[in-house]
Coordinates of C-alpha atoms in Angstrom, one line a residue:
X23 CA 68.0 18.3 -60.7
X24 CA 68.6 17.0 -57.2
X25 CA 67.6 19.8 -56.0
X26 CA 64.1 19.2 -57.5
X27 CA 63.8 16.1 -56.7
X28 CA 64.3 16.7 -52.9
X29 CA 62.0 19.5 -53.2
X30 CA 59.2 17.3 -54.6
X31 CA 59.6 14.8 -51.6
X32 CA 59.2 17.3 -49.2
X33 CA 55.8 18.6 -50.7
X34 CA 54.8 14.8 -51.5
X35 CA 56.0 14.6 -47.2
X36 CA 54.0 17.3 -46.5
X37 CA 50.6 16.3 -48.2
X38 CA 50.8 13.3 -46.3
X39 CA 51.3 14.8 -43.2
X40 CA 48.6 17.2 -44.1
X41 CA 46.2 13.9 -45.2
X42 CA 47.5 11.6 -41.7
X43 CA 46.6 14.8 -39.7
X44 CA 43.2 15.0 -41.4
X45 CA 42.1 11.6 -40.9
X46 CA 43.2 11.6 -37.1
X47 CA 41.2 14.4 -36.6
X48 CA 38.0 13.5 -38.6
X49 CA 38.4 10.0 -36.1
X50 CA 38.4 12.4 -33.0
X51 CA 35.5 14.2 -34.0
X52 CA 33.6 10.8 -34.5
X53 CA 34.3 9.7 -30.9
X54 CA 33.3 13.1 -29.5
X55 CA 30.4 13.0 -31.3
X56 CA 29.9 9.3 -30.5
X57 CA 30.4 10.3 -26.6
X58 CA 27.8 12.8 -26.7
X59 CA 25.1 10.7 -28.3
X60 CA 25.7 8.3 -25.7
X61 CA 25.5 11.1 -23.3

């Protein structure tokens, strides 16, 4: 059961990662695209 548990974390833990990762690169991709309208 522990086990389990732990196991669900870790995916729960990855997601987010997964999400944070996402988000940081979608805000990147605004700037660059910012950048180059201004250019």
């Amino acid at each position: 059961m522990k086990a389990s548990k732990k196991k669900k974390n870790m995916k729960r833990n990855y997601l987010s990662l997964k999400i944070r990762k996402r988000k940081s690169e979608s805000k990147r991709a605004l700037k660059k695209e910012k950048s180059e309208t201004i250019d």
